[in-house]
Short mmCIF file of C-alpha atoms in Angstrom, two decimals:
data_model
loop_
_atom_site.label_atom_id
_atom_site.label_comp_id
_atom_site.label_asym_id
_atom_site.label_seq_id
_atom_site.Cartn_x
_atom_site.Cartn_y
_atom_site.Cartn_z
CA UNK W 859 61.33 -232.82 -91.36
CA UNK W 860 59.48 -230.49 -92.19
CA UNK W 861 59.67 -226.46 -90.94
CA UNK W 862 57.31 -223.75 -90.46
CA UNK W 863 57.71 -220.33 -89.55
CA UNK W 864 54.60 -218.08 -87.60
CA UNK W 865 55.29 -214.00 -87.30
CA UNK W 866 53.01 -214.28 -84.21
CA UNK W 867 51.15 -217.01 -81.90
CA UNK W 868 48.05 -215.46 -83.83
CA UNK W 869 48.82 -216.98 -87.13
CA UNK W 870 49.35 -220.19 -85.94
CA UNK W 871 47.13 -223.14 -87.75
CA UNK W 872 44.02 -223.55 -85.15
CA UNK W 873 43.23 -226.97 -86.20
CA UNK W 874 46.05 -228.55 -85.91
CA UNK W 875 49.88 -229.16 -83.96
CA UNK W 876 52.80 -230.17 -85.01
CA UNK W 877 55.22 -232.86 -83.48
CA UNK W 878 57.71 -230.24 -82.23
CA UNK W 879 56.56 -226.41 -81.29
CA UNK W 880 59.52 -223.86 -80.97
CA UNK W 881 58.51 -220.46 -79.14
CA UNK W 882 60.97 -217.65 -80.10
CA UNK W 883 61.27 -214.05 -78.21
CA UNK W 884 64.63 -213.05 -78.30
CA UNK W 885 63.46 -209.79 -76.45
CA UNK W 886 63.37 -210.80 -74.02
CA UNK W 887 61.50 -213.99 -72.59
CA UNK W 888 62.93 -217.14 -73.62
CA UNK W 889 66.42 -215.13 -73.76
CA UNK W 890 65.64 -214.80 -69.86
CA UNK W 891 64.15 -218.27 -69.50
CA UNK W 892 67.15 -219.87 -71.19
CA UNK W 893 69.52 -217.95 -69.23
CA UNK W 894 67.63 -218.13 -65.76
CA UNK W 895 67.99 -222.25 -66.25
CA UNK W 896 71.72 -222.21 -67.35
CA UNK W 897 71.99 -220.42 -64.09
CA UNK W 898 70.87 -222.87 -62.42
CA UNK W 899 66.97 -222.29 -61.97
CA UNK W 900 65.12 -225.41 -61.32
CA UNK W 901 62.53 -224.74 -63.44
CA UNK W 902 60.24 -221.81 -65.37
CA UNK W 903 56.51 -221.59 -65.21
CA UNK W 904 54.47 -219.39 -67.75
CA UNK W 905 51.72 -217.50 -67.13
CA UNK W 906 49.47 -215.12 -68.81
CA UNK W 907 48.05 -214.25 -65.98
CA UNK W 908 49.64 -212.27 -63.29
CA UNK W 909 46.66 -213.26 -60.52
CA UNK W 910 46.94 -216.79 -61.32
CA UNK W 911 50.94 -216.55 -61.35
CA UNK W 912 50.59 -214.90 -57.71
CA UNK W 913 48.47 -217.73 -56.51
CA UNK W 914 50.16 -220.88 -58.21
CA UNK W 915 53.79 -219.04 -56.20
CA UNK W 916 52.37 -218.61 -53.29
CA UNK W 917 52.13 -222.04 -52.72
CA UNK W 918 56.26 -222.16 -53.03
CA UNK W 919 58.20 -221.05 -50.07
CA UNK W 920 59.58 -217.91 -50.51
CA UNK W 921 63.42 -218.69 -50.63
CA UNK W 922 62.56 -221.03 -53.16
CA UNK W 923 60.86 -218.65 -55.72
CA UNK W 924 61.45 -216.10 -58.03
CA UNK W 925 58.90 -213.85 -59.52
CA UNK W 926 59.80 -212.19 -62.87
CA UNK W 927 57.08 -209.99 -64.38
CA UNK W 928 56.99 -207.44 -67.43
CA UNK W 929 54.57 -205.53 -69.47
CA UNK W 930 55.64 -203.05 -72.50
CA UNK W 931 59.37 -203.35 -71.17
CA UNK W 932 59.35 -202.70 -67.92
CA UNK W 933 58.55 -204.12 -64.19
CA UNK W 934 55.73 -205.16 -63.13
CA UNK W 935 55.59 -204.11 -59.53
CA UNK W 936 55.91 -206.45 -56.72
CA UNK W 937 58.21 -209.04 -58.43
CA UNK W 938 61.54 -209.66 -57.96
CA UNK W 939 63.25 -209.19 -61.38
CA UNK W 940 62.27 -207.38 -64.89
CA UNK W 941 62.44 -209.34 -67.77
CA UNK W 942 66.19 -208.91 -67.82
CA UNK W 943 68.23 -211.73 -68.74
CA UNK W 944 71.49 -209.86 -66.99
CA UNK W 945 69.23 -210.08 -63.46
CA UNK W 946 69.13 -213.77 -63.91
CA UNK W 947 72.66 -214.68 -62.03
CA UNK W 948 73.20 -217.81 -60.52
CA UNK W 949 73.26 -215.61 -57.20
CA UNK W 950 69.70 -215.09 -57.55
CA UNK W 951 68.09 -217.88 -59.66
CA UNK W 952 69.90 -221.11 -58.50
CA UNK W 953 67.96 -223.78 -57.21
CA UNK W 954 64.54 -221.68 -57.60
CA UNK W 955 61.03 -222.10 -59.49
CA UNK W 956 61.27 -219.12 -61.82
CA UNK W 957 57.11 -218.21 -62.45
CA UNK W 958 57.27 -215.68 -65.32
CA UNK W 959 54.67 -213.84 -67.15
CA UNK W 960 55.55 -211.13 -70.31
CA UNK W 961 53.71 -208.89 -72.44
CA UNK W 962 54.60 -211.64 -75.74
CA UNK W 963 56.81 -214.40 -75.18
CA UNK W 964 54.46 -216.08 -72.11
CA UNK W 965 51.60 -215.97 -74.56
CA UNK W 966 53.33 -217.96 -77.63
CA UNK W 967 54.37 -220.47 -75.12
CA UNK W 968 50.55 -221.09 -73.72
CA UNK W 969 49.45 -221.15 -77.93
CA UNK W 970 51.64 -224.15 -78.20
CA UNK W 971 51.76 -225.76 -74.93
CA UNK W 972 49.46 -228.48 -76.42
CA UNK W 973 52.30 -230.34 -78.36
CA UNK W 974 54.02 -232.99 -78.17
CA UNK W 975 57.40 -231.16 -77.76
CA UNK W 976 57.85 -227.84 -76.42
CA UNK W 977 60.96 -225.88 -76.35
CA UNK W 978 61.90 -222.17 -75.71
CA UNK W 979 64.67 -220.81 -78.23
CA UNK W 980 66.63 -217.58 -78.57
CA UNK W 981 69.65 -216.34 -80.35
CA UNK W 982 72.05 -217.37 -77.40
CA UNK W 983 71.02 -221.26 -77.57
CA UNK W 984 70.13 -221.38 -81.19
CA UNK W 985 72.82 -224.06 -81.69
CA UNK W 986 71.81 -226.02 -78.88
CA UNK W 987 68.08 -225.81 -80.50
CA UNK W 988 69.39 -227.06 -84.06
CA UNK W 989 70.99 -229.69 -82.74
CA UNK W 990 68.11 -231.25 -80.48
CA UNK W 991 66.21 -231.12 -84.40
CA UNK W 992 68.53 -233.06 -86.19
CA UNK W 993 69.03 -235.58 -83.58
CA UNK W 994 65.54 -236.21 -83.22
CA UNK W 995 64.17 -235.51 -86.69
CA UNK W 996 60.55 -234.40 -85.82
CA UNK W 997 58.13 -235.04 -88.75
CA UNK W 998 56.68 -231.40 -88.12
CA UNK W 999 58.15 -228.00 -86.49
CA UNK W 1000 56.82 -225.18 -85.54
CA UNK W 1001 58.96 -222.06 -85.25
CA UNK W 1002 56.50 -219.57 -83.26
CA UNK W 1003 57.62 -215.78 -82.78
CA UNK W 1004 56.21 -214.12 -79.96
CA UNK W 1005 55.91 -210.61 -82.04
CA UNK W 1006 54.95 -207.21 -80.16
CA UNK W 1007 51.08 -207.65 -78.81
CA UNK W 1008 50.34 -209.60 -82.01
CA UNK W 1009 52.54 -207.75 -84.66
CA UNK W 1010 55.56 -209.33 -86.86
CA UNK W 1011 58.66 -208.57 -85.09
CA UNK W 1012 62.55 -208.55 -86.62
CA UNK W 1013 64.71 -210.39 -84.13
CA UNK W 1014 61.77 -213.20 -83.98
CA UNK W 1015 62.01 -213.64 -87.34
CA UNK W 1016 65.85 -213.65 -87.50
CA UNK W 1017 66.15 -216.10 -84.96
CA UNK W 1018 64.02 -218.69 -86.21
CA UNK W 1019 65.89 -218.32 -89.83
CA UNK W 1020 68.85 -218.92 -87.91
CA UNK W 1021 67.51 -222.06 -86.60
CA UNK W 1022 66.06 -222.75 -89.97
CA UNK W 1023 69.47 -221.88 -91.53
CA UNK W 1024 71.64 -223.95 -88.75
CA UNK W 1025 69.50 -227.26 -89.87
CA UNK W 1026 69.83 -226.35 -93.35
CA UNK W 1027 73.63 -226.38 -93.49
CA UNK W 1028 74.17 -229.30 -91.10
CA UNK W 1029 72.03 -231.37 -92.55
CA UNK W 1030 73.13 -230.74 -96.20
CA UNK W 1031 69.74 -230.64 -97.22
CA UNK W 1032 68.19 -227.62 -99.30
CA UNK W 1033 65.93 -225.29 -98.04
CA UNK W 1034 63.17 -225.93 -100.26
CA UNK W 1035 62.80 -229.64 -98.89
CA UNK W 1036 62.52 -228.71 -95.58
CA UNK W 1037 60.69 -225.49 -96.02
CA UNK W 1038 56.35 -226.06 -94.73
CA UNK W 1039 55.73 -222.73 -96.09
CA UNK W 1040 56.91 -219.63 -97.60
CA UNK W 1041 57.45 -217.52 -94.38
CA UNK W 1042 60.46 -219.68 -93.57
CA UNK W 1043 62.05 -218.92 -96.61
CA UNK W 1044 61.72 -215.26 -95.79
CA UNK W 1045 63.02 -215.60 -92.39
CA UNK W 1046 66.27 -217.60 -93.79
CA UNK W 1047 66.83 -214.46 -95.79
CA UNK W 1048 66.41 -211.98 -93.19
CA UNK W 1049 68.84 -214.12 -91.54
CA UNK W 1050 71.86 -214.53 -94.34
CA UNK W 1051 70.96 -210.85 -94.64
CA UNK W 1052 72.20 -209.71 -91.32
CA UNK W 1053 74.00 -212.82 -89.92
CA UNK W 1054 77.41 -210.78 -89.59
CA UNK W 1055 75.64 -207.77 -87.72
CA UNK W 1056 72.52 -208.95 -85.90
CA UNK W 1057 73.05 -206.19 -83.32
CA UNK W 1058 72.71 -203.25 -85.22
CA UNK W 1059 69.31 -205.52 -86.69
CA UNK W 1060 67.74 -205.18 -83.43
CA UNK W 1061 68.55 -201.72 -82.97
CA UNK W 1062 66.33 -201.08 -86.33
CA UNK W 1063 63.59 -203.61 -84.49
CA UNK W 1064 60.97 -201.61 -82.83
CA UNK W 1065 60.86 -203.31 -79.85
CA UNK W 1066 65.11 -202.95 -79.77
CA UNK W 1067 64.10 -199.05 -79.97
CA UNK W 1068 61.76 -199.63 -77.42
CA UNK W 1069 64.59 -201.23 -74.95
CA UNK W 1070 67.05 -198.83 -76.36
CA UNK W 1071 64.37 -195.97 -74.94
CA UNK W 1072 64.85 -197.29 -71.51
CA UNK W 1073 68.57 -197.89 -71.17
CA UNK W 1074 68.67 -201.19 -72.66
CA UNK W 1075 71.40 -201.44 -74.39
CA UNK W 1076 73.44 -204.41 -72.35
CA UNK W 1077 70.36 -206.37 -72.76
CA UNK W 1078 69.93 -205.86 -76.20
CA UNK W 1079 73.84 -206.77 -77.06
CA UNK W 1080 73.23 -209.88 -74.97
CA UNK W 1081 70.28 -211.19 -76.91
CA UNK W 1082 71.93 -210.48 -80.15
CA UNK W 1083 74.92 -212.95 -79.02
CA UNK W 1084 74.84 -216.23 -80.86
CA UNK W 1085 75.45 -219.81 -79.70
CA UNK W 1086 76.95 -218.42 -76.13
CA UNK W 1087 74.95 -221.07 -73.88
CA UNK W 1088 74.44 -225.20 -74.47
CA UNK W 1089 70.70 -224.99 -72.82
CA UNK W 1090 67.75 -226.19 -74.47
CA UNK W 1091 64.53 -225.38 -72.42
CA UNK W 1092 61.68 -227.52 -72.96
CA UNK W 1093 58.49 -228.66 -71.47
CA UNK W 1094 57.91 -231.11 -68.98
CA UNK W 1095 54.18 -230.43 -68.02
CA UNK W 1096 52.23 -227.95 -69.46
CA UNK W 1097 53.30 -224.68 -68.59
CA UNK W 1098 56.85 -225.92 -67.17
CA UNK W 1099 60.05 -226.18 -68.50
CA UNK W 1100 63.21 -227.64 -67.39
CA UNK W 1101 66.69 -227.99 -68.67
CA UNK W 1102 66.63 -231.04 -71.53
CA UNK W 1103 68.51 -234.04 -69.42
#
């Protein structure tokens, strides 16, 4: 097995895809996503764009769907939740198609819907994520930050050295044998760097500031929280992804 680590979507190989994708935005998206189906959400679609999300949950009866929409932090008007992971209660997500679109984390996940496995990962189901890898052993992964509108972002970065990390120490393997470039050597730092006080990392990140700007604080505690839910979203046709079974 071999891992890779990309800042963004945008520096992702264009030629090419590996066996296993992994898209990481721990502020908030697949925090939310992962939360939204431990809750008890049927399912979480991705869009990019908001028209096309409107249309495609139209067609869903209105008890049955939940709209979540952001750009830079905040609401977009006329859906149901933020990008909040503390909205997502089983209260209001249980049983419904969640159709989400973001300002980053929507986009990595539409760069690497193409492969042959998809899954969503975040600080709160890292475990879960590391796990899935070393029971499956995919010849190729790609860890895939979602950044900030195509910039390197911190908690990104962190999270997929903890995932890097996590496989590392299970697996008794060293880093350099599992390493597909330098980048995920960097992240694994970042990671034993900070491991003890990831929290007070993200408050440093600029999007944490950004949160922190609008009263974000429980959020940002939240997505800092490691290994608090066994989920492991991944995708079951393009665009969709359910609860691994």
């Amino acid at each position: 097995m071999k891992l890779f680590v990309y800042h963004t979507p945008e520096l992702t190989p264009v030629d090419s895809l590996p066996e296993c994708a992994i898209a990481v935005d721990v502020l908030r998206a697949t925090t939310t996503m992962a939360t939204a189906l431990a809750a008890g959400g049927e399912a979480v679609q991705v869009f990019s764009d908001i028209d096309l999300l409107k249309k495609e949950s139209s067609a869903w009866e209105k008890e049955k769907r939940l709209l979540i929409g952001e750009r830079g932090g905040a609401k977009l008007p006329g859906f149901d939740l933020g990008n909040s992971p503390l909205e997502c209660t089983p209260e209001r997500v249980e049983g419904k198609r969640i159709f989400i679109s973001t300002t980053n984390g929507t986009r990595a996940l539409q760069r690497i819907e193409k492969a042959k496995v998809v899954l969503a990962a975040a600080m709160v189901n890292r475990a879960t994520v590391v796990q899935y890898l070393l029971d499956k052993q995919p010849e190729t992964v790609w860890l895939v930050g979602s950044g900030w509108e195509g910039s390197f972002s911190l908690e990104d970065t962190v999270c997929a050295g903890a995932i890097a990390h996590g496989v590392i120490q299970k697996s008794k393997i060293r880093a350099d044998e599992v390493a597909g470039n330098d980048e995920l050597i960097s992240a694994i730092a970042l990671y034993c760097q900070w491991q003890d006080n990831l929290l007070e990392l993200f408050h440093h990140a600029s999007h944490g500031k950004r949160l922190l700007r609008m009263e974000g604080y429980d959020d940002l505690k939240y997505c800092s929280d490691m290994d608090t839910l066994d989920v492991l979203p991944i995708q079951h046709e393009v665009g969709v992804l359910k609860l691994n079974s």
